Amino acid sequence: MSTVVIVGSQWGDEGKGKVIDYLASEADVVVRGQGGNNAGHTVVVGDKKYALHLIPSGILNKDAVNVIGNGVVFDPEGFLKEIDNLQAQGVDTSTIVISDRAHIVMPYHKVLDRLAEEARGTEKIGTTIKGIGPAYMDKVERSGIRICDLINEPVFEAKALAQIEAKNKIISAIYGGEPLNAAEIIHAYKSFAKRIRPFVQDTSVIVYDAVKANKKVLLEGAQGTLLDIDFGTYPYVTSSHPISGGFAIGSGIGPNLIEEVIGITKAYTTRVGKGPFVTELDNEIGDRIREAGHEFGTTTGRPRRCGWLDLVIVKYAARVNGMTCMSLMLLDVLSGFDKLKVCVGYTHKGNRINHFPADLNVLAECEPVYVEIDGWNEDISHCDTYESLPVQAQKYIELIEEEVGVPVKIVSVGPKRSQTIIRDRIYRD
Ligand code: GDP
Ligand code: IMO
Ligand code: MG
């Protein structure tokens, strides 16, 4: 049995796509378990760069089955565009399967996402406007439409009509927005359904059978721990569970079948959207990290906020995910700094805080406690063994391992597959 979960240990965009692509070369099944096309995973293969949103990052390895699990909110239009783009780039997309239980994103979800953000004024969450929050709201409220409904024409037509009428009332009465045209939406979704039907299966069975047959199953996280609806910086979070526990539900297997939890950890910290950020560098150091790390969103193109590595966050992620190891990403971006700071704790009104607080008012008042260490000047993007890294880079990694109490099994020194140092095997035989 070899079931591995990839989770983001910060605010998303840690480089999960790269590690998933790397580990997918050995995997039999790759599974997305939550979120939707709010995710943006960049995978670089040779000279080609792929931006993946809804489709698992295992798609570039032709031997793995790529599952879009029941916990995902599935945008049919976005999916078909992504498929078309991949096919135009010569990628085989026949390995995709979609859960019949996944909920679909409808046009009114996107409209309501935008209208709710506009209504928040200065208190915007900064969502991706992909309709994710409203789609999960409907799921929990029990008025969602699932893939099994989408591919059943009369059922879909009845459910969609009722929902569009209901949502139009909200759109016009509460937000003063333009009502949507039901006939146009239903017509478009019927044609999406025809293309989507061949991909649809009961994916929980596929994942379970693969685990039981001792196959290598890679559960592909999207977003990150601090975007989790329970454990993130609420309300500046997404509407799902990106932590490892979300996978049992989102892929339909028991939690006891998950063995290894890899926390994908950026060597510094970034976030998009609003909310307190204790180690933020709103200065030329932050600008330098943003430029060196090309820190602009894959989904929205927004510049990402940058700061020093915050190990209070990573320790918290290690706890709530049950992280068994880490993959340290974008270490090459930190080359050339004389000194590097790493946050190992917070103080709040003079008192030391060691655990990430729930209350954002407290978080906003926290001051970072830094450890400062010497940096390194060498370009490390060609290093292919741990020993070939400069001693100072090794010290940086060892400081992280010591503080978090979890080993760094993978070190990434560039966006390409080849720029990956594996210190220890991930899958068990
Ligand atoms: P994800 O959402 O967690 O998959 O991460 P994103 O793809 O949104 O953002 C990570 C960015 O860093 C992408 O542009 C990757 O190509 C890039 N990347 C990943 N690993 C490394 C690395 O080790 N070094 C550098 N320089 N870039 C990397
Ligand atoms: P990947 O998988 C970074 C953020 C949005 C916003 C908040 C809510 O690429 O790491 P939503 O549209 O989900 O309702 O937006 O969550 N967000 C992400 N930030 N990486 C992501 O995914 C994200 N997915 C959502 O920016 O602050
Ligand atoms: Mg991303």
Tab-separated table of C-alpha atoms and ligand atoms in Angstrom:
chain	number	residue	atom	x	y	z
A	1	MET	CA	0.000	0.000	0.000
A	2	SER	CA	1.383	3.398	-0.898
A	3	THR	CA	-1.049	6.276	-0.545
A	4	VAL	CA	0.542	9.695	-0.452
A	5	VAL	CA	-1.136	13.056	0.150
A	6	ILE	CA	0.329	16.342	-1.038
A	7	VAL	CA	-0.819	19.377	0.937
A	8	GLY	CA	0.122	23.026	0.876
A	9	SER	CA	1.519	24.046	4.247
A	10	GLN	CA	1.095	27.812	3.763
A	11	TRP	CA	-1.344	29.987	1.768
A	12	GLY	CA	-1.281	27.990	-1.481
A	13	ASP	CA	1.045	28.364	-4.480
A	14	GLU	CA	3.828	26.519	-2.669
A	15	GLY	CA	4.778	24.551	-5.788
A	16	LYS	CA	2.409	21.604	-5.315
A	17	GLY	CA	1.945	21.183	-9.098
A	18	LYS	CA	5.658	20.625	-9.627
A	19	VAL	CA	5.929	17.955	-6.920
A	20	ILE	CA	2.723	16.234	-8.050
A	21	ASP	CA	4.025	16.105	-11.616
A	22	TYR	CA	7.333	14.725	-10.325
A	23	LEU	CA	5.759	12.047	-8.146
A	24	ALA	CA	3.085	11.224	-10.723
A	25	SER	CA	5.752	9.646	-12.919
A	26	GLU	CA	5.643	6.701	-10.516
A	27	ALA	CA	1.953	6.911	-9.561
A	28	ASP	CA	-0.853	4.700	-10.840
A	29	VAL	CA	-3.647	7.047	-9.805
A	30	VAL	CA	-3.592	10.823	-9.148
A	31	VAL	CA	-6.628	12.353	-7.401
A	32	ARG	CA	-7.910	15.904	-6.913
A	33	GLY	CA	-10.159	15.840	-3.833
A	34	GLN	CA	-11.433	19.385	-3.232
A	35	GLY	CA	-11.495	22.948	-4.523
A	36	GLY	CA	-12.047	23.693	-8.195
A	37	ASN	CA	-10.494	25.853	-10.852
A	38	ASN	CA	-9.569	28.447	-8.238
A	39	ALA	CA	-6.338	26.410	-8.093
A	40	GLY	CA	-3.488	27.267	-10.427
A	41	HIS	CA	-0.678	24.747	-10.677
A	42	THR	CA	2.256	25.448	-12.957
A	43	VAL	CA	4.145	22.468	-14.284
A	44	VAL	CA	7.263	22.858	-16.402
A	45	VAL	CA	8.301	19.951	-18.610
A	46	GLY	CA	11.339	20.599	-20.782
A	47	ASP	CA	10.750	23.974	-22.400
A	48	LYS	CA	6.968	23.754	-22.072
A	49	LYS	CA	4.975	25.366	-19.297
A	50	TYR	CA	1.482	24.103	-18.434
A	51	ALA	CA	-1.043	25.965	-16.252
A	52	LEU	CA	-3.453	23.463	-14.699
A	53	HIS	CA	-6.551	24.445	-12.764
A	54	LEU	CA	-9.130	21.671	-12.465
A	55	ILE	CA	-7.263	18.859	-14.145
A	56	PRO	CA	-4.867	16.909	-11.917
A	57	SER	CA	-1.185	17.761	-12.362
A	58	GLY	CA	-0.543	14.063	-13.035
A	59	ILE	CA	-1.983	14.512	-16.539
A	60	LEU	CA	1.445	15.052	-18.082
A	61	ASN	CA	2.458	11.513	-17.152
A	62	LYS	CA	0.568	9.347	-19.577
A	63	ASP	CA	0.447	6.193	-17.478
A	64	ALA	CA	-1.519	7.483	-14.473
A	65	VAL	CA	-5.308	7.607	-14.161
A	66	ASN	CA	-6.292	11.193	-13.266
A	67	VAL	CA	-9.300	11.436	-10.980
A	68	ILE	CA	-11.438	14.499	-10.300
A	69	GLY	CA	-12.984	13.379	-7.016
A	70	ASN	CA	-16.387	13.898	-5.410
A	71	GLY	CA	-15.128	16.739	-3.171
A	72	VAL	CA	-14.268	18.969	-6.134
A	73	VAL	CA	-16.625	21.676	-7.389
A	74	PHE	CA	-16.516	21.132	-11.112
A	75	ASP	CA	-16.874	23.927	-13.668
A	76	PRO	CA	-17.860	22.152	-16.936
A	77	GLU	CA	-16.979	25.099	-19.142
A	78	GLY	CA	-13.609	25.632	-17.448
A	79	PHE	CA	-12.876	21.913	-17.659
A	80	LEU	CA	-13.598	21.700	-21.387
A	81	LYS	CA	-11.430	24.757	-22.103
A	82	GLU	CA	-8.597	23.178	-20.146
A	83	ILE	CA	-9.015	19.888	-22.012
A	84	ASP	CA	-8.989	21.702	-25.363
A	85	ASN	CA	-5.818	23.606	-24.426
A	86	LEU	CA	-4.042	20.464	-23.280
A	87	GLN	CA	-5.081	18.542	-26.390
A	88	ALA	CA	-3.826	21.410	-28.564
A	89	GLN	CA	-0.471	20.984	-26.799
A	90	GLY	CA	-0.490	17.269	-27.625
A	91	VAL	CA	-1.403	16.000	-24.139
A	92	ASP	CA	-3.457	12.792	-23.879
A	93	THR	CA	-6.530	13.603	-21.764
A	94	SER	CA	-8.228	10.205	-22.058
A	95	THR	CA	-6.863	9.216	-18.625
A	96	ILE	CA	-9.260	11.571	-16.808
A	97	VAL	CA	-12.211	10.306	-14.791
A	98	ILE	CA	-14.741	12.536	-13.035
A	99	SER	CA	-16.803	11.587	-9.992
A	100	ASP	CA	-20.539	11.322	-10.564
A	101	ARG	CA	-20.926	12.807	-7.068
A	102	ALA	CA	-18.962	16.020	-7.669
A	103	HIS	CA	-21.031	19.207	-7.610
A	104	ILE	CA	-21.007	21.467	-10.639
A	105	VAL	CA	-20.331	25.179	-10.803
A	106	MET	CA	-23.158	26.999	-12.570
A	107	PRO	CA	-23.010	30.508	-14.113
A	108	TYR	CA	-25.052	31.908	-11.197
A	109	HIS	CA	-22.328	30.774	-8.793
A	110	LYS	CA	-19.789	32.938	-10.605
A	111	VAL	CA	-22.181	35.890	-10.765
A	112	LEU	CA	-22.988	35.583	-7.060
A	113	ASP	CA	-19.270	35.267	-6.210
A	114	ARG	CA	-18.605	38.561	-8.013
A	115	LEU	CA	-21.654	40.362	-6.613
A	116	ALA	CA	-20.879	39.256	-3.043
A	117	GLU	CA	-17.284	40.460	-3.407
A	118	GLU	CA	-18.465	43.838	-4.763
A	119	ALA	CA	-20.929	44.144	-1.874
A	120	ARG	CA	-18.152	43.549	0.656
A	121	GLY	CA	-16.576	46.866	-0.392
A	122	THR	CA	-13.307	47.335	1.497
A	123	GLU	CA	-13.813	44.007	3.292
A	124	LYS	CA	-13.312	41.922	0.151
A	125	ILE	CA	-11.976	38.388	0.577
A	126	GLY	CA	-10.202	38.611	-2.765
A	127	THR	CA	-11.731	35.429	-4.206
A	128	THR	CA	-10.835	34.135	-7.643
A	129	ILE	CA	-14.474	34.810	-8.786
A	130	LYS	CA	-14.693	31.238	-10.075
A	131	GLY	CA	-17.921	30.613	-8.148
A	132	ILE	CA	-16.257	28.311	-5.618
A	133	GLY	CA	-17.821	29.708	-2.433
A	134	PRO	CA	-21.397	29.860	-3.816
A	135	ALA	CA	-21.074	26.324	-5.268
A	136	TYR	CA	-20.029	24.907	-1.884
A	137	MET	CA	-22.815	26.932	-0.231
A	138	ASP	CA	-25.373	25.196	-2.449
A	139	LYS	CA	-23.814	21.808	-1.782
A	140	VAL	CA	-24.135	22.248	1.970
A	141	GLU	CA	-27.564	23.836	1.622
A	142	ARG	CA	-28.637	20.790	-0.460
A	143	SER	CA	-29.591	22.713	-3.565
A	144	GLY	CA	-26.483	21.813	-5.548
A	145	ILE	CA	-26.475	20.070	-8.911
A	146	ARG	CA	-24.156	17.099	-9.253
A	147	ILE	CA	-22.400	15.510	-12.214
A	148	CYS	CA	-24.871	12.597	-12.112
A	149	ASP	CA	-27.640	15.200	-12.593
A	150	LEU	CA	-25.765	17.002	-15.361
A	151	ILE	CA	-25.612	13.856	-17.488
A	152	ASN	CA	-29.305	13.077	-16.959
A	153	GLU	CA	-31.017	15.615	-19.261
A	154	PRO	CA	-34.550	15.813	-17.801
A	155	VAL	CA	-33.244	15.851	-14.229
A	156	PHE	CA	-30.708	18.527	-15.087
A	157	GLU	CA	-33.248	20.668	-16.894
A	158	ALA	CA	-35.669	20.623	-13.947
A	159	LYS	CA	-33.009	21.279	-11.312
A	160	ALA	CA	-31.260	23.976	-13.308
A	161	LEU	CA	-34.516	25.776	-14.090
A	162	ALA	CA	-35.564	25.835	-10.441
A	163	GLN	CA	-32.139	27.029	-9.326
A	164	ILE	CA	-31.792	29.725	-11.979
A	165	GLU	CA	-35.217	31.099	-11.030
A	166	ALA	CA	-34.308	31.074	-7.337
A	167	LYS	CA	-30.904	32.633	-7.898
A	168	ASN	CA	-32.286	35.291	-10.230
A	169	LYS	CA	-34.428	36.531	-7.353
A	170	ILE	CA	-31.341	36.899	-5.178
A	171	ILE	CA	-29.345	38.501	-7.984
A	172	SER	CA	-31.963	41.134	-8.733
A	173	ALA	CA	-33.619	41.707	-5.326
A	174	ILE	CA	-30.515	41.679	-3.133
A	175	TYR	CA	-27.767	42.869	-5.449
A	176	GLY	CA	-29.736	44.765	-8.118
A	177	GLY	CA	-27.982	42.644	-10.768
A	178	GLU	CA	-29.118	41.412	-14.205
A	179	PRO	CA	-31.103	38.131	-14.101
A	180	LEU	CA	-29.617	35.212	-16.037
A	181	ASN	CA	-31.221	33.626	-19.089
A	182	ALA	CA	-32.282	30.096	-18.117
A	183	ALA	CA	-32.778	28.782	-21.656
A	184	GLU	CA	-29.291	29.855	-22.752
A	185	ILE	CA	-27.634	28.293	-19.714
A	186	ILE	CA	-29.513	25.011	-20.024
A	187	HIS	CA	-28.733	24.805	-23.731
A	188	ALA	CA	-25.012	25.403	-23.146
A	189	TYR	CA	-24.816	22.924	-20.242
A	190	LYS	CA	-26.569	20.217	-22.269
A	191	SER	CA	-23.829	20.443	-24.856
A	192	PHE	CA	-21.126	20.404	-22.121
A	193	ALA	CA	-22.819	17.291	-20.691
A	194	LYS	CA	-22.461	15.412	-23.975
A	195	ARG	CA	-18.694	15.911	-23.922
A	196	ILE	CA	-18.340	15.210	-20.208
A	197	ARG	CA	-20.439	12.009	-20.025
A	198	PRO	CA	-17.644	9.643	-21.210
A	199	PHE	CA	-15.394	10.738	-18.327
A	200	VAL	CA	-17.939	10.091	-15.566
A	201	GLN	CA	-17.522	7.175	-13.114
A	202	ASP	CA	-17.849	6.259	-9.453
A	203	THR	CA	-14.311	7.383	-8.641
A	204	SER	CA	-14.348	6.277	-5.006
A	205	VAL	CA	-14.329	2.691	-6.305
A	206	ILE	CA	-11.363	3.407	-8.586
A	207	VAL	CA	-9.323	4.951	-5.766
A	208	TYR	CA	-10.250	2.252	-3.245
A	209	ASP	CA	-9.484	-0.610	-5.643
A	210	ALA	CA	-6.110	0.966	-6.480
A	211	VAL	CA	-5.186	1.283	-2.796
A	212	LYS	CA	-6.269	-2.296	-2.109
A	213	ALA	CA	-4.284	-3.552	-5.093
A	214	ASN	CA	-1.125	-1.963	-3.616
A	215	LYS	CA	-0.959	0.594	-6.389
A	216	LYS	CA	0.649	3.979	-5.894
A	217	VAL	CA	-2.038	6.567	-5.244
A	218	LEU	CA	-1.173	10.262	-5.127
A	219	LEU	CA	-3.779	12.537	-3.575
A	220	GLU	CA	-3.204	15.965	-5.062
A	221	GLY	CA	-3.798	18.909	-2.755
A	222	ALA	CA	-4.890	22.292	-3.969
A	223	GLN	CA	-4.832	25.563	-2.005
A	224	GLY	CA	-3.113	25.379	1.391
A	225	THR	CA	-3.559	24.929	5.134
A	226	LEU	CA	-4.158	28.627	5.811
A	227	LEU	CA	-6.910	28.668	3.187
A	228	ASP	CA	-8.790	25.823	4.921
A	229	ILE	CA	-12.329	26.787	5.942
A	230	ASP	CA	-11.703	25.608	9.541
A	231	PHE	CA	-7.971	26.050	10.044
A	232	GLY	CA	-7.211	28.955	7.726
A	233	THR	CA	-7.263	32.684	8.340
A	234	TYR	CA	-11.070	32.826	8.321
A	235	PRO	CA	-12.813	34.585	6.548
A	236	TYR	CA	-9.863	35.043	4.152
A	237	VAL	CA	-10.034	31.407	3.148
A	238	THR	CA	-11.529	29.203	0.490
A	239	SER	CA	-14.741	27.242	1.111
A	240	SER	CA	-13.313	23.712	1.319
A	241	HIS	CA	-10.823	21.583	3.282
A	242	PRO	CA	-7.388	21.656	1.665
A	243	ILE	CA	-5.844	19.898	4.703
A	244	SER	CA	-5.078	16.181	4.552
A	245	GLY	CA	-8.286	15.220	6.391
A	246	GLY	CA	-10.269	16.673	3.489
A	247	PHE	CA	-8.957	13.894	1.284
A	248	ALA	CA	-10.740	11.057	2.994
A	249	ILE	CA	-14.031	12.761	2.200
A	250	GLY	CA	-13.022	14.355	-1.093
A	251	SER	CA	-11.705	11.161	-2.655
A	252	GLY	CA	-13.984	8.695	-0.880
A	253	ILE	CA	-11.520	6.493	1.008
A	254	GLY	CA	-11.058	5.890	4.729
A	255	PRO	CA	-8.529	8.126	6.539
A	256	ASN	CA	-6.636	5.031	7.731
A	257	LEU	CA	-5.633	4.316	4.131
A	258	ILE	CA	-3.522	7.485	3.911
A	259	GLU	CA	0.100	6.811	4.844
A	260	GLU	CA	2.371	9.657	3.894
A	261	VAL	CA	1.467	13.343	4.139
A	262	ILE	CA	3.916	15.624	2.323
A	263	GLY	CA	3.731	19.285	3.292
A	264	ILE	CA	4.744	21.370	0.307
A	265	THR	CA	6.556	24.303	1.862
A	266	LYS	CA	7.883	27.366	0.119
A	267	ALA	CA	11.301	28.519	1.386
A	268	TYR	CA	9.655	31.896	2.125
A	269	THR	CA	5.986	32.880	2.526
A	270	THR	CA	3.486	34.256	0.004
A	271	ARG	CA	-0.219	34.910	-0.101
A	272	VAL	CA	-2.756	36.334	-2.522
A	273	GLY	CA	-5.870	38.067	-1.304
A	274	LYS	CA	-6.375	39.940	1.927
A	275	GLY	CA	-5.730	39.211	5.598
A	276	PRO	CA	-2.946	39.589	8.189
A	277	PHE	CA	0.530	38.320	7.254
A	278	VAL	CA	3.018	38.511	10.138
A	279	THR	CA	6.280	38.159	8.167
A	280	GLU	CA	5.189	40.245	5.170
A	281	LEU	CA	7.960	42.290	3.560
A	282	ASP	CA	6.251	45.320	2.122
A	283	ASN	CA	9.630	46.669	1.011
A	284	GLU	CA	12.456	46.125	-1.485
A	285	ILE	CA	13.310	42.688	-0.012
A	286	GLY	CA	9.718	41.560	-0.679
A	287	ASP	CA	9.939	43.031	-4.196
A	288	ARG	CA	13.190	41.161	-4.794
A	289	ILE	CA	11.627	37.850	-3.715
A	290	ARG	CA	8.552	38.523	-5.907
A	291	GLU	CA	10.717	39.161	-8.974
A	292	ALA	CA	13.103	36.248	-8.366
A	293	GLY	CA	10.249	33.830	-7.613
A	294	HIS	CA	7.942	35.177	-10.373
A	295	GLU	CA	5.295	35.518	-7.695
A	296	PHE	CA	2.278	36.387	-9.802
A	297	GLY	CA	-0.897	34.256	-9.635
A	298	THR	CA	-1.371	31.398	-12.130
A	299	THR	CA	-5.158	31.808	-12.003
A	300	THR	CA	-5.615	35.564	-11.625
A	301	GLY	CA	-2.208	37.079	-12.493
A	302	ARG	CA	-2.315	39.069	-9.251
A	303	PRO	CA	1.054	39.949	-7.626
A	304	ARG	CA	1.540	37.763	-4.554
A	305	ARG	CA	2.417	39.313	-1.198
A	306	CYS	CA	5.845	38.049	-0.080
A	307	GLY	CA	7.588	37.645	3.277
A	308	TRP	CA	10.182	35.650	5.237
A	309	LEU	CA	9.570	31.999	6.035
A	310	ASP	CA	7.112	31.743	8.926
A	311	LEU	CA	7.645	28.492	10.822
A	312	VAL	CA	4.769	29.187	13.223
A	313	ILE	CA	2.592	28.540	10.168
A	314	VAL	CA	4.528	25.473	9.011
A	315	LYS	CA	4.479	23.950	12.516
A	316	TYR	CA	0.734	24.521	12.628
A	317	ALA	CA	0.400	22.864	9.212
A	318	ALA	CA	2.487	19.922	10.411
A	319	ARG	CA	0.055	19.456	13.300
A	320	VAL	CA	-3.301	19.818	11.546
A	321	ASN	CA	-2.249	17.781	8.510
A	322	GLY	CA	-0.242	15.115	10.321
A	323	MET	CA	2.656	15.918	8.001
A	324	THR	CA	5.150	13.054	7.804
A	325	CYS	CA	7.676	14.946	5.672
A	326	MET	CA	8.197	18.172	3.758
A	327	SER	CA	9.179	19.189	0.283
A	328	LEU	CA	11.023	22.502	0.456
A	329	MET	CA	10.327	24.576	-2.645
A	330	LEU	CA	11.883	27.550	-4.453
A	331	LEU	CA	15.052	27.467	-2.347
A	332	ASP	CA	16.936	28.891	-5.361
A	333	VAL	CA	14.960	32.137	-5.005
A	334	LEU	CA	16.778	32.872	-1.727
A	335	SER	CA	20.273	32.783	-3.287
A	336	GLY	CA	22.193	36.035	-3.021
A	337	PHE	CA	20.857	37.392	0.269
A	338	ASP	CA	23.574	38.256	2.857
A	339	LYS	CA	21.249	37.374	5.719
A	340	LEU	CA	18.049	35.368	5.852
A	341	LYS	CA	15.409	35.645	8.539
A	342	VAL	CA	13.194	32.788	9.683
A	343	CYS	CA	10.263	33.395	12.021
A	344	VAL	CA	10.231	30.850	14.875
A	345	GLY	CA	7.532	32.380	17.098
A	346	TYR	CA	5.304	35.403	17.634
A	347	THR	CA	4.942	37.893	20.445
A	348	HIS	CA	1.572	39.400	21.202
A	349	LYS	CA	1.494	42.398	23.548
A	350	GLY	CA	4.832	41.269	24.926
A	351	ASN	CA	3.793	37.630	25.441
A	352	ARG	CA	5.294	34.786	23.444
A	353	ILE	CA	2.819	32.834	21.277
A	354	ASN	CA	3.926	29.496	19.858
A	355	HIS	CA	0.684	28.365	18.236
A	356	PHE	CA	-1.016	30.002	15.285
A	357	PRO	CA	-3.948	32.019	16.699
A	358	ALA	CA	-7.584	31.724	15.547
A	359	ASP	CA	-8.458	35.388	16.069
A	360	LEU	CA	-7.324	37.557	13.163
A	361	ASN	CA	-7.308	40.613	15.414
A	362	VAL	CA	-4.687	38.868	17.537
A	363	LEU	CA	-2.786	37.694	14.452
A	364	ALA	CA	-2.719	41.236	13.070
A	365	GLU	CA	-1.078	42.413	16.305
A	366	CYS	CA	1.541	39.645	16.430
A	367	GLU	CA	5.203	40.533	15.990
A	368	PRO	CA	7.563	37.974	14.456
A	369	VAL	CA	10.428	36.500	16.502
A	370	TYR	CA	13.197	35.977	13.985
A	371	VAL	CA	16.293	33.827	13.881
A	372	GLU	CA	18.807	35.357	11.469
A	373	ILE	CA	21.256	33.197	9.584
A	374	ASP	CA	23.876	33.845	6.892
A	375	GLY	CA	22.694	33.383	3.329
A	376	TRP	CA	24.583	31.925	0.359
A	377	ASN	CA	25.675	33.538	-2.885
A	378	GLU	CA	25.986	30.555	-5.198
A	379	ASP	CA	23.386	29.805	-7.869
A	380	ILE	CA	21.954	26.513	-6.590
A	381	SER	CA	19.621	25.805	-9.499
A	382	HIS	CA	21.999	23.132	-10.875
A	383	CYS	CA	22.541	21.299	-7.593
A	384	ASP	CA	21.331	17.719	-7.853
A	385	THR	CA	22.375	16.297	-4.492
A	386	TYR	CA	21.950	17.546	-0.949
A	387	GLU	CA	25.726	17.528	-0.483
A	388	SER	CA	26.242	19.817	-3.489
A	389	LEU	CA	24.157	22.556	-1.848
A	390	PRO	CA	26.184	25.312	-0.142
A	391	VAL	CA	26.659	24.633	3.586
A	392	GLN	CA	24.513	27.671	4.437
A	393	ALA	CA	21.617	26.324	2.359
A	394	GLN	CA	21.947	23.005	4.206
A	395	LYS	CA	21.879	24.907	7.510
A	396	TYR	CA	18.697	26.680	6.404
A	397	ILE	CA	17.059	23.313	5.693
A	398	GLU	CA	18.254	21.808	8.973
A	399	LEU	CA	16.888	24.796	10.915
A	400	ILE	CA	13.472	24.159	9.349
A	401	GLU	CA	13.584	20.431	10.138
A	402	GLU	CA	14.573	21.115	13.727
A	403	GLU	CA	11.879	23.739	14.348
A	404	VAL	CA	9.054	21.837	12.617
A	405	GLY	CA	10.109	18.377	13.758
A	406	VAL	CA	9.466	16.852	10.338
A	407	PRO	CA	12.141	15.790	7.792
A	408	VAL	CA	12.641	17.587	4.476
A	409	LYS	CA	12.652	14.699	1.991
A	410	ILE	CA	12.583	16.774	-1.202
A	411	VAL	CA	14.388	20.033	-2.005
A	412	SER	CA	13.367	21.931	-5.126
A	413	VAL	CA	15.868	24.307	-6.721
A	414	GLY	CA	14.006	25.311	-9.887
A	415	PRO	CA	10.693	24.824	-11.710
A	416	LYS	CA	11.863	21.897	-13.905
A	417	ARG	CA	11.538	18.200	-13.080
A	418	SER	CA	15.318	17.863	-13.187
A	419	GLN	CA	15.777	20.571	-10.544
A	420	THR	CA	14.661	18.291	-7.726
A	421	ILE	CA	16.784	16.772	-4.973
A	422	ILE	CA	15.293	13.618	-3.463
A	423	ARG	CA	16.786	12.852	-0.059
A	424	ASP	CA	14.588	9.873	0.738
A	425	ARG	CA	12.066	7.678	-1.073
A	426	ILE	CA	8.441	8.785	-0.913
A	427	TYR	CA	6.472	5.681	-1.934
A	428	ARG	CA	6.850	2.489	0.031
A	429	ASP	CA	7.456	-0.700	-1.913
B	1	GDP	P1	0.931	25.463	-6.679
B	1	GDP	O1	-0.357	26.205	-6.782
B	1	GDP	O2	1.247	25.052	-5.286
B	1	GDP	O3	1.013	24.310	-7.652
B	1	GDP	O4	2.064	26.492	-7.086
B	1	GDP	P2	2.046	27.502	-8.352
B	1	GDP	O5	2.280	26.696	-9.582
B	1	GDP	O6	0.855	28.392	-8.294
B	1	GDP	O7	3.277	28.424	-7.998
B	1	GDP	C1	4.579	27.919	-7.858
B	1	GDP	C2	5.476	28.551	-8.938
B	1	GDP	O8	6.828	28.256	-8.632
B	1	GDP	C3	5.257	27.998	-10.333
B	1	GDP	O9	5.491	29.030	-11.258
B	1	GDP	C4	6.340	26.915	-10.479
B	1	GDP	O10	6.736	26.681	-11.819
B	1	GDP	C5	7.446	27.530	-9.697
B	1	GDP	N1	8.344	26.599	-9.006
B	1	GDP	C6	8.058	25.426	-8.404
B	1	GDP	N2	9.161	24.955	-7.767
B	1	GDP	C7	10.132	25.854	-7.975
B	1	GDP	C8	11.497	25.961	-7.533
B	1	GDP	O11	12.017	25.140	-6.797
B	1	GDP	N3	12.187	27.074	-7.937
B	1	GDP	C9	11.636	28.043	-8.724
B	1	GDP	N4	12.405	29.082	-9.058
B	1	GDP	N5	10.363	27.975	-9.151
B	1	GDP	C10	9.633	26.906	-8.779
B	2	IMO	P1	-3.378	26.721	-5.459
B	2	IMO	O1	-3.906	25.318	-5.580
B	2	IMO	C1	-3.546	30.636	-3.586
B	2	IMO	C2	-7.459	32.115	-2.333
B	2	IMO	C3	-7.988	33.308	-3.116
B	2	IMO	C4	-8.744	34.032	-2.014
B	2	IMO	C5	-9.346	32.871	-1.201
B	2	IMO	C6	-10.789	32.555	-1.553
B	2	IMO	O2	-2.899	27.300	-6.744
B	2	IMO	O3	-2.388	26.810	-4.361
B	2	IMO	P2	-11.901	31.337	-3.641
B	2	IMO	O4	-11.936	31.731	-5.091
B	2	IMO	O5	-11.285	29.996	-3.394
B	2	IMO	O6	-13.225	31.482	-2.950
B	2	IMO	O7	-10.931	32.445	-2.960
B	2	IMO	O8	-8.532	31.741	-1.481
B	2	IMO	N1	-7.093	30.944	-3.155
B	2	IMO	C7	-5.823	30.633	-3.449
B	2	IMO	N2	-4.671	31.249	-3.159
B	2	IMO	N3	-3.523	29.473	-4.245
B	2	IMO	C8	-4.674	28.811	-4.520
B	2	IMO	O9	-4.694	27.581	-5.084
B	2	IMO	C9	-5.901	29.398	-4.136
B	2	IMO	N4	-7.202	29.042	-4.270
B	2	IMO	C10	-7.928	29.992	-3.639
B	2	IMO	O10	-6.955	34.095	-3.636
B	2	IMO	O11	-7.844	34.735	-1.179
B	3	MG	MG	-1.119	27.984	-7.485
